[in-house]
Amino acid sequence: MGKTYERIEGRLRTFIERQPLFFTATAPLDADGTVNLSPKGVSGSFTVLDERTVAYLDFAGSNAETVAHLRENGRITLMWCAFQGPPDIVRVHGRGEPVFRNDPRFPALLSRFTTVDPAPHGLRAIIVVTAELIRDTCGFAVPLMSYDQDRSLHGDRFRREDDTSLSAYFEKKEHVVTSIDGLPGLPLPLPPMPSAPPAAG
């Protein structure tokens, strides 16, 4: 039923780029640590960088478990499933890295996201994932559901913040600077958002 792929291309790439929702799973090295599973769903916040590398925008939230786990061990799985059309589930198992605002690579990576304005969402990092195993399985048990639209609530909440107030917001949250299991999370203070790179040509 399932198949393993060498690259993210063709039908596989088209499928994952069309999905309005995907999930990320990470865990600390400690066998008793907390496994984290997160939904990601802001349209335009995911992109395929090349045949084995993908990236997504990490927005403001009440914790930073994914960032903390990636800083410790880099392990991550991304999953997409078809809620419409033919049943399919795609997983990318690999190594991830949070690229923070003050990283020299950040502006160029940000320029790859051309259909979403990250400003209202409190962008704090870009997660880059290098695939080690790419596979799909049947989605026979996944229900058929319709996608209506993105919620506006996240952007409505965080567009009120500037870099200083957003950094203060993160400092007040129990599990942003430090994960549930005590691992280093989002580095603070939050660096200012860098300028976009100049247009080519």
PDB file of C-alpha atoms in Angstrom:
ATOM      1  CA  MET A   1       0.000   0.000   0.000  1.00  0.00           C
ATOM      2  CA  GLY A   2       2.830   2.395   0.818  1.00  0.00           C
ATOM      3  CA  LYS A   3       5.766   3.601  -1.230  1.00  0.00           C
ATOM      4  CA  THR A   4       9.125   5.190  -0.422  1.00  0.00           C
ATOM      5  CA  TYR A   5      10.426   8.095  -2.500  1.00  0.00           C
ATOM      6  CA  GLU A   6      13.909   9.455  -3.083  1.00  0.00           C
ATOM      7  CA  ARG A   7      12.780  13.019  -3.771  1.00  0.00           C
ATOM      8  CA  ILE A   8       9.934  15.455  -3.210  1.00  0.00           C
ATOM      9  CA  GLU A   9       8.831  16.023  -6.757  1.00  0.00           C
ATOM     10  CA  GLY A  10       6.007  15.541  -9.240  1.00  0.00           C
ATOM     11  CA  ARG A  11       2.729  14.254  -7.843  1.00  0.00           C
ATOM     12  CA  LEU A  12       4.138  14.063  -4.324  1.00  0.00           C
ATOM     13  CA  ARG A  13       5.196  17.708  -4.300  1.00  0.00           C
ATOM     14  CA  THR A  14       1.906  18.833  -5.825  1.00  0.00           C
ATOM     15  CA  PHE A  15      -0.008  16.941  -3.152  1.00  0.00           C
ATOM     16  CA  ILE A  16       1.773  18.416  -0.132  1.00  0.00           C
ATOM     17  CA  GLU A  17       1.767  21.945  -1.534  1.00  0.00           C
ATOM     18  CA  ARG A  18      -2.004  21.809  -2.004  1.00  0.00           C
ATOM     19  CA  GLN A  19      -2.867  20.741   1.525  1.00  0.00           C
ATOM     20  CA  PRO A  20      -4.172  23.552   3.787  1.00  0.00           C
ATOM     21  CA  LEU A  21      -3.029  21.703   6.916  1.00  0.00           C
ATOM     22  CA  PHE A  22      -0.049  19.610   7.982  1.00  0.00           C
ATOM     23  CA  PHE A  23       1.300  18.259  11.264  1.00  0.00           C
ATOM     24  CA  THR A  24       4.743  18.258  12.869  1.00  0.00           C
ATOM     25  CA  ALA A  25       5.959  15.730  15.441  1.00  0.00           C
ATOM     26  CA  THR A  26       9.087  16.012  17.598  1.00  0.00           C
ATOM     27  CA  ALA A  27      10.381  14.594  20.879  1.00  0.00           C
ATOM     28  CA  PRO A  28      13.283  15.119  23.275  1.00  0.00           C
ATOM     29  CA  LEU A  29      15.995  12.491  23.714  1.00  0.00           C
ATOM     30  CA  ASP A  30      14.825  11.716  27.247  1.00  0.00           C
ATOM     31  CA  ALA A  31      12.664   8.586  27.078  1.00  0.00           C
ATOM     32  CA  ASP A  32      10.304  10.149  29.623  1.00  0.00           C
ATOM     33  CA  GLY A  33      10.154  13.471  27.785  1.00  0.00           C
ATOM     34  CA  THR A  34       7.063  14.985  26.220  1.00  0.00           C
ATOM     35  CA  VAL A  35       6.284  14.083  22.600  1.00  0.00           C
ATOM     36  CA  ASN A  36       4.948  17.127  20.763  1.00  0.00           C
ATOM     37  CA  LEU A  37       2.468  17.142  17.880  1.00  0.00           C
ATOM     38  CA  SER A  38       1.442  20.439  16.268  1.00  0.00           C
ATOM     39  CA  PRO A  39      -0.945  21.429  13.461  1.00  0.00           C
ATOM     40  CA  LYS A  40       0.278  24.032  10.955  1.00  0.00           C
ATOM     41  CA  GLY A  41      -2.246  25.792   8.796  1.00  0.00           C
ATOM     42  CA  VAL A  42      -1.602  29.403   7.756  1.00  0.00           C
ATOM     43  CA  SER A  43      -1.866  29.435   3.944  1.00  0.00           C
ATOM     44  CA  GLY A  44       1.471  30.124   2.268  1.00  0.00           C
ATOM     45  CA  SER A  45       3.571  29.319   5.356  1.00  0.00           C
ATOM     46  CA  PHE A  46       5.072  26.126   3.875  1.00  0.00           C
ATOM     47  CA  THR A  47       7.404  25.793   0.893  1.00  0.00           C
ATOM     48  CA  VAL A  48       9.513  23.177  -0.867  1.00  0.00           C
ATOM     49  CA  LEU A  49      13.083  24.485  -1.116  1.00  0.00           C
ATOM     50  CA  ASP A  50      14.430  21.627  -3.230  1.00  0.00           C
ATOM     51  CA  GLU A  51      13.861  17.922  -3.832  1.00  0.00           C
ATOM     52  CA  ARG A  52      14.892  16.957  -0.304  1.00  0.00           C
ATOM     53  CA  THR A  53      14.407  20.147   1.701  1.00  0.00           C
ATOM     54  CA  VAL A  54      11.262  21.897   2.910  1.00  0.00           C
ATOM     55  CA  ALA A  55      10.628  24.836   5.219  1.00  0.00           C
ATOM     56  CA  TYR A  56       7.797  26.439   7.133  1.00  0.00           C
ATOM     57  CA  LEU A  57       7.259  29.644   9.082  1.00  0.00           C
ATOM     58  CA  ASP A  58       7.230  29.314  12.871  1.00  0.00           C
ATOM     59  CA  PHE A  59       4.777  31.852  14.252  1.00  0.00           C
ATOM     60  CA  ALA A  60       4.037  33.231  17.708  1.00  0.00           C
ATOM     61  CA  GLY A  61       2.442  30.835  20.153  1.00  0.00           C
ATOM     62  CA  SER A  62       2.210  29.881  23.810  1.00  0.00           C
ATOM     63  CA  ASN A  63       5.058  27.375  23.677  1.00  0.00           C
ATOM     64  CA  ALA A  64       8.093  26.432  21.606  1.00  0.00           C
ATOM     65  CA  GLU A  65       8.350  22.665  21.945  1.00  0.00           C
ATOM     66  CA  THR A  66       9.288  22.064  18.307  1.00  0.00           C
ATOM     67  CA  VAL A  67      12.065  24.658  18.477  1.00  0.00           C
ATOM     68  CA  ALA A  68      13.381  23.161  21.735  1.00  0.00           C
ATOM     69  CA  HIS A  69      13.390  19.600  20.431  1.00  0.00           C
ATOM     70  CA  LEU A  70      15.095  20.575  17.186  1.00  0.00           C
ATOM     71  CA  ARG A  71      17.758  22.505  19.057  1.00  0.00           C
ATOM     72  CA  GLU A  72      18.454  19.399  21.151  1.00  0.00           C
ATOM     73  CA  ASN A  73      18.368  16.596  18.574  1.00  0.00           C
ATOM     74  CA  GLY A  74      16.972  17.747  15.199  1.00  0.00           C
ATOM     75  CA  ARG A  75      14.505  14.874  14.740  1.00  0.00           C
ATOM     76  CA  ILE A  76      11.186  15.770  13.122  1.00  0.00           C
ATOM     77  CA  THR A  77       8.374  14.195  11.119  1.00  0.00           C
ATOM     78  CA  LEU A  78       5.973  16.175   8.937  1.00  0.00           C
ATOM     79  CA  MET A  79       2.655  14.661   7.864  1.00  0.00           C
ATOM     80  CA  TRP A  80       0.017  15.657   5.327  1.00  0.00           C
ATOM     81  CA  CYS A  81      -3.264  13.802   4.787  1.00  0.00           C
ATOM     82  CA  ALA A  82      -5.932  14.185   2.126  1.00  0.00           C
ATOM     83  CA  PHE A  83      -9.269  15.359   3.508  1.00  0.00           C
ATOM     84  CA  GLN A  84     -10.542  15.740  -0.058  1.00  0.00           C
ATOM     85  CA  GLY A  85      -9.906  13.777  -3.245  1.00  0.00           C
ATOM     86  CA  PRO A  86      -8.109  10.412  -3.407  1.00  0.00           C
ATOM     87  CA  PRO A  87      -7.032   9.091   0.014  1.00  0.00           C
ATOM     88  CA  ASP A  88      -3.351   9.615   0.710  1.00  0.00           C
ATOM     89  CA  ILE A  89      -1.006  10.273   3.629  1.00  0.00           C
ATOM     90  CA  VAL A  90       2.525  11.584   3.108  1.00  0.00           C
ATOM     91  CA  ARG A  91       5.238  11.679   5.752  1.00  0.00           C
ATOM     92  CA  VAL A  92       8.649  13.318   5.600  1.00  0.00           C
ATOM     93  CA  HIS A  93      10.988  12.046   8.308  1.00  0.00           C
ATOM     94  CA  GLY A  94      14.154  14.056   8.680  1.00  0.00           C
ATOM     95  CA  ARG A  95      16.320  16.544  10.479  1.00  0.00           C
ATOM     96  CA  GLY A  96      15.105  20.024  11.227  1.00  0.00           C
ATOM     97  CA  GLU A  97      16.709  23.268  12.279  1.00  0.00           C
ATOM     98  CA  PRO A  98      15.168  26.515  13.522  1.00  0.00           C
ATOM     99  CA  VAL A  99      16.652  29.457  11.642  1.00  0.00           C
ATOM    100  CA  PHE A 100      16.176  32.521  13.826  1.00  0.00           C
ATOM    101  CA  ARG A 101      15.756  36.156  12.821  1.00  0.00           C
ATOM    102  CA  ASN A 102      19.397  37.037  13.454  1.00  0.00           C
ATOM    103  CA  ASP A 103      20.723  34.167  11.311  1.00  0.00           C
ATOM    104  CA  PRO A 104      22.369  35.401   8.065  1.00  0.00           C
ATOM    105  CA  ARG A 105      20.283  32.849   6.133  1.00  0.00           C
ATOM    106  CA  PHE A 106      16.974  34.201   7.411  1.00  0.00           C
ATOM    107  CA  PRO A 107      16.261  36.943   4.798  1.00  0.00           C
ATOM    108  CA  ALA A 108      16.917  34.679   1.819  1.00  0.00           C
ATOM    109  CA  LEU A 109      14.798  31.908   3.304  1.00  0.00           C
ATOM    110  CA  LEU A 110      11.983  34.342   4.046  1.00  0.00           C
ATOM    111  CA  SER A 111      12.000  35.466   0.416  1.00  0.00           C
ATOM    112  CA  ARG A 112      10.919  31.936  -0.570  1.00  0.00           C
ATOM    113  CA  PHE A 113       7.517  32.538   1.028  1.00  0.00           C
ATOM    114  CA  THR A 114       5.830  34.783  -1.506  1.00  0.00           C
ATOM    115  CA  THR A 115       2.111  34.279  -0.853  1.00  0.00           C
ATOM    116  CA  VAL A 116       1.812  35.096   2.840  1.00  0.00           C
ATOM    117  CA  ASP A 117       2.522  38.205   4.898  1.00  0.00           C
ATOM    118  CA  PRO A 118       4.236  36.949   8.073  1.00  0.00           C
ATOM    119  CA  ALA A 119       4.069  40.346   9.797  1.00  0.00           C
ATOM    120  CA  PRO A 120       0.640  39.893  11.443  1.00  0.00           C
ATOM    121  CA  HIS A 121       1.595  36.483  12.832  1.00  0.00           C
ATOM    122  CA  GLY A 122       4.661  37.291  14.910  1.00  0.00           C
ATOM    123  CA  LEU A 123       7.198  35.305  12.906  1.00  0.00           C
ATOM    124  CA  ARG A 124       9.915  34.052  15.240  1.00  0.00           C
ATOM    125  CA  ALA A 125      11.830  31.464  13.161  1.00  0.00           C
ATOM    126  CA  ILE A 126      11.879  29.479   9.932  1.00  0.00           C
ATOM    127  CA  ILE A 127      12.024  25.716  10.365  1.00  0.00           C
ATOM    128  CA  VAL A 128      14.113  24.020   7.671  1.00  0.00           C
ATOM    129  CA  VAL A 129      13.754  20.250   7.313  1.00  0.00           C
ATOM    130  CA  THR A 130      16.068  17.969   5.335  1.00  0.00           C
ATOM    131  CA  ALA A 131      14.313  14.736   4.400  1.00  0.00           C
ATOM    132  CA  GLU A 132      15.879  11.399   5.315  1.00  0.00           C
ATOM    133  CA  LEU A 133      12.849   9.224   4.560  1.00  0.00           C
ATOM    134  CA  ILE A 134       9.912  10.188   2.327  1.00  0.00           C
ATOM    135  CA  ARG A 135       6.931   7.860   2.144  1.00  0.00           C
ATOM    136  CA  ASP A 136       3.233   7.707   1.550  1.00  0.00           C
ATOM    137  CA  THR A 137       0.516   5.354   2.802  1.00  0.00           C
ATOM    138  CA  CYS A 138      -3.174   4.953   2.135  1.00  0.00           C
ATOM    139  CA  GLY A 139      -5.564   7.360   3.810  1.00  0.00           C
ATOM    140  CA  PHE A 140      -8.587   5.063   3.697  1.00  0.00           C
ATOM    141  CA  ALA A 141      -9.557   5.863   7.302  1.00  0.00           C
ATOM    142  CA  VAL A 142      -9.128   9.652   6.989  1.00  0.00           C
ATOM    143  CA  PRO A 143     -12.557  11.316   6.762  1.00  0.00           C
ATOM    144  CA  LEU A 144     -13.667  13.505   3.892  1.00  0.00           C
ATOM    145  CA  MET A 145     -13.881  17.101   5.095  1.00  0.00           C
ATOM    146  CA  SER A 146     -14.138  20.449   3.344  1.00  0.00           C
ATOM    147  CA  TYR A 147     -11.752  23.375   3.738  1.00  0.00           C
ATOM    148  CA  ASP A 148     -13.556  26.716   4.045  1.00  0.00           C
ATOM    149  CA  GLN A 149     -10.898  29.290   4.859  1.00  0.00           C
ATOM    150  CA  ASP A 150      -8.107  30.170   7.268  1.00  0.00           C
ATOM    151  CA  ARG A 151      -9.127  31.601  10.619  1.00  0.00           C
ATOM    152  CA  SER A 152      -8.217  35.271  11.031  1.00  0.00           C
ATOM    153  CA  LEU A 153      -7.790  34.983  14.807  1.00  0.00           C
ATOM    154  CA  HIS A 154      -4.019  34.421  14.879  1.00  0.00           C
ATOM    155  CA  GLY A 155      -3.243  37.412  12.687  1.00  0.00           C
ATOM    156  CA  ASP A 156      -5.830  39.538  14.529  1.00  0.00           C
ATOM    157  CA  ARG A 157      -4.133  38.719  17.843  1.00  0.00           C
ATOM    158  CA  PHE A 158      -0.480  39.211  16.925  1.00  0.00           C
ATOM    159  CA  ARG A 159      -0.656  42.122  14.476  1.00  0.00           C
ATOM    160  CA  ARG A 160      -1.030  44.297  17.600  1.00  0.00           C
ATOM    161  CA  GLU A 161       2.544  43.489  18.619  1.00  0.00           C
ATOM    162  CA  ASP A 162       5.848  45.030  17.582  1.00  0.00           C
ATOM    163  CA  ASP A 163       9.203  43.311  18.114  1.00  0.00           C
ATOM    164  CA  THR A 164       9.579  44.668  21.656  1.00  0.00           C
ATOM    165  CA  SER A 165       6.098  43.794  22.866  1.00  0.00           C
ATOM    166  CA  LEU A 166       6.234  40.398  21.160  1.00  0.00           C
ATOM    167  CA  SER A 167       9.483  39.613  22.940  1.00  0.00           C
ATOM    168  CA  ALA A 168       7.845  40.626  26.244  1.00  0.00           C
ATOM    169  CA  TYR A 169       4.883  38.361  25.441  1.00  0.00           C
ATOM    170  CA  PHE A 170       7.221  35.407  24.949  1.00  0.00           C
ATOM    171  CA  GLU A 171       9.077  36.151  28.178  1.00  0.00           C
ATOM    172  CA  LYS A 172       5.820  35.857  30.134  1.00  0.00           C
ATOM    173  CA  LYS A 173       4.989  32.437  28.719  1.00  0.00           C
ATOM    174  CA  GLU A 174       6.165  29.492  30.787  1.00  0.00           C
ATOM    175  CA  HIS A 175       7.184  27.237  27.896  1.00  0.00           C
ATOM    176  CA  VAL A 176       8.607  29.508  25.207  1.00  0.00           C
ATOM    177  CA  VAL A 177      12.123  30.199  26.510  1.00  0.00           C
ATOM    178  CA  THR A 178      12.193  26.742  28.106  1.00  0.00           C
ATOM    179  CA  SER A 179      10.311  23.639  26.978  1.00  0.00           C
ATOM    180  CA  ILE A 180       7.955  21.562  29.122  1.00  0.00           C
ATOM    181  CA  ASP A 181      10.903  19.281  29.888  1.00  0.00           C
ATOM    182  CA  GLY A 182      13.334  22.126  30.629  1.00  0.00           C
ATOM    183  CA  LEU A 183      15.148  22.284  27.285  1.00  0.00           C
ATOM    184  CA  PRO A 184      16.253  25.630  25.794  1.00  0.00           C
ATOM    185  CA  GLY A 185      13.503  26.968  23.536  1.00  0.00           C
ATOM    186  CA  LEU A 186      13.214  30.308  21.778  1.00  0.00           C
ATOM    187  CA  PRO A 187      16.238  32.561  22.415  1.00  0.00           C
ATOM    188  CA  LEU A 188      15.256  35.959  23.793  1.00  0.00           C
ATOM    189  CA  PRO A 189      15.215  38.905  23.501  1.00  0.00           C
ATOM    190  CA  LEU A 190      13.638  38.527  20.080  1.00  0.00           C
ATOM    191  CA  PRO A 191      15.894  40.095  17.422  1.00  0.00           C
ATOM    192  CA  PRO A 192      14.288  42.683  15.124  1.00  0.00           C
ATOM    193  CA  MET A 193      12.845  41.436  11.851  1.00  0.00           C
ATOM    194  CA  PRO A 194      15.580  41.777   9.191  1.00  0.00           C
ATOM    195  CA  SER A 195      15.001  43.577   5.933  1.00  0.00           C
ATOM    196  CA  ALA A 196      14.122  41.539   2.895  1.00  0.00           C
ATOM    197  CA  PRO A 197      16.997  40.904   0.457  1.00  0.00           C
ATOM    198  CA  PRO A 198      17.130  43.167  -2.621  1.00  0.00           C
ATOM    199  CA  ALA A 199      15.231  41.951  -5.666  1.00  0.00           C
ATOM    200  CA  ALA A 200      17.277  40.104  -8.266  1.00  0.00           C
ATOM    201  CA  GLY A 201      18.107  41.953 -11.486  1.00  0.00           C
TER     202      GLY A 201
END
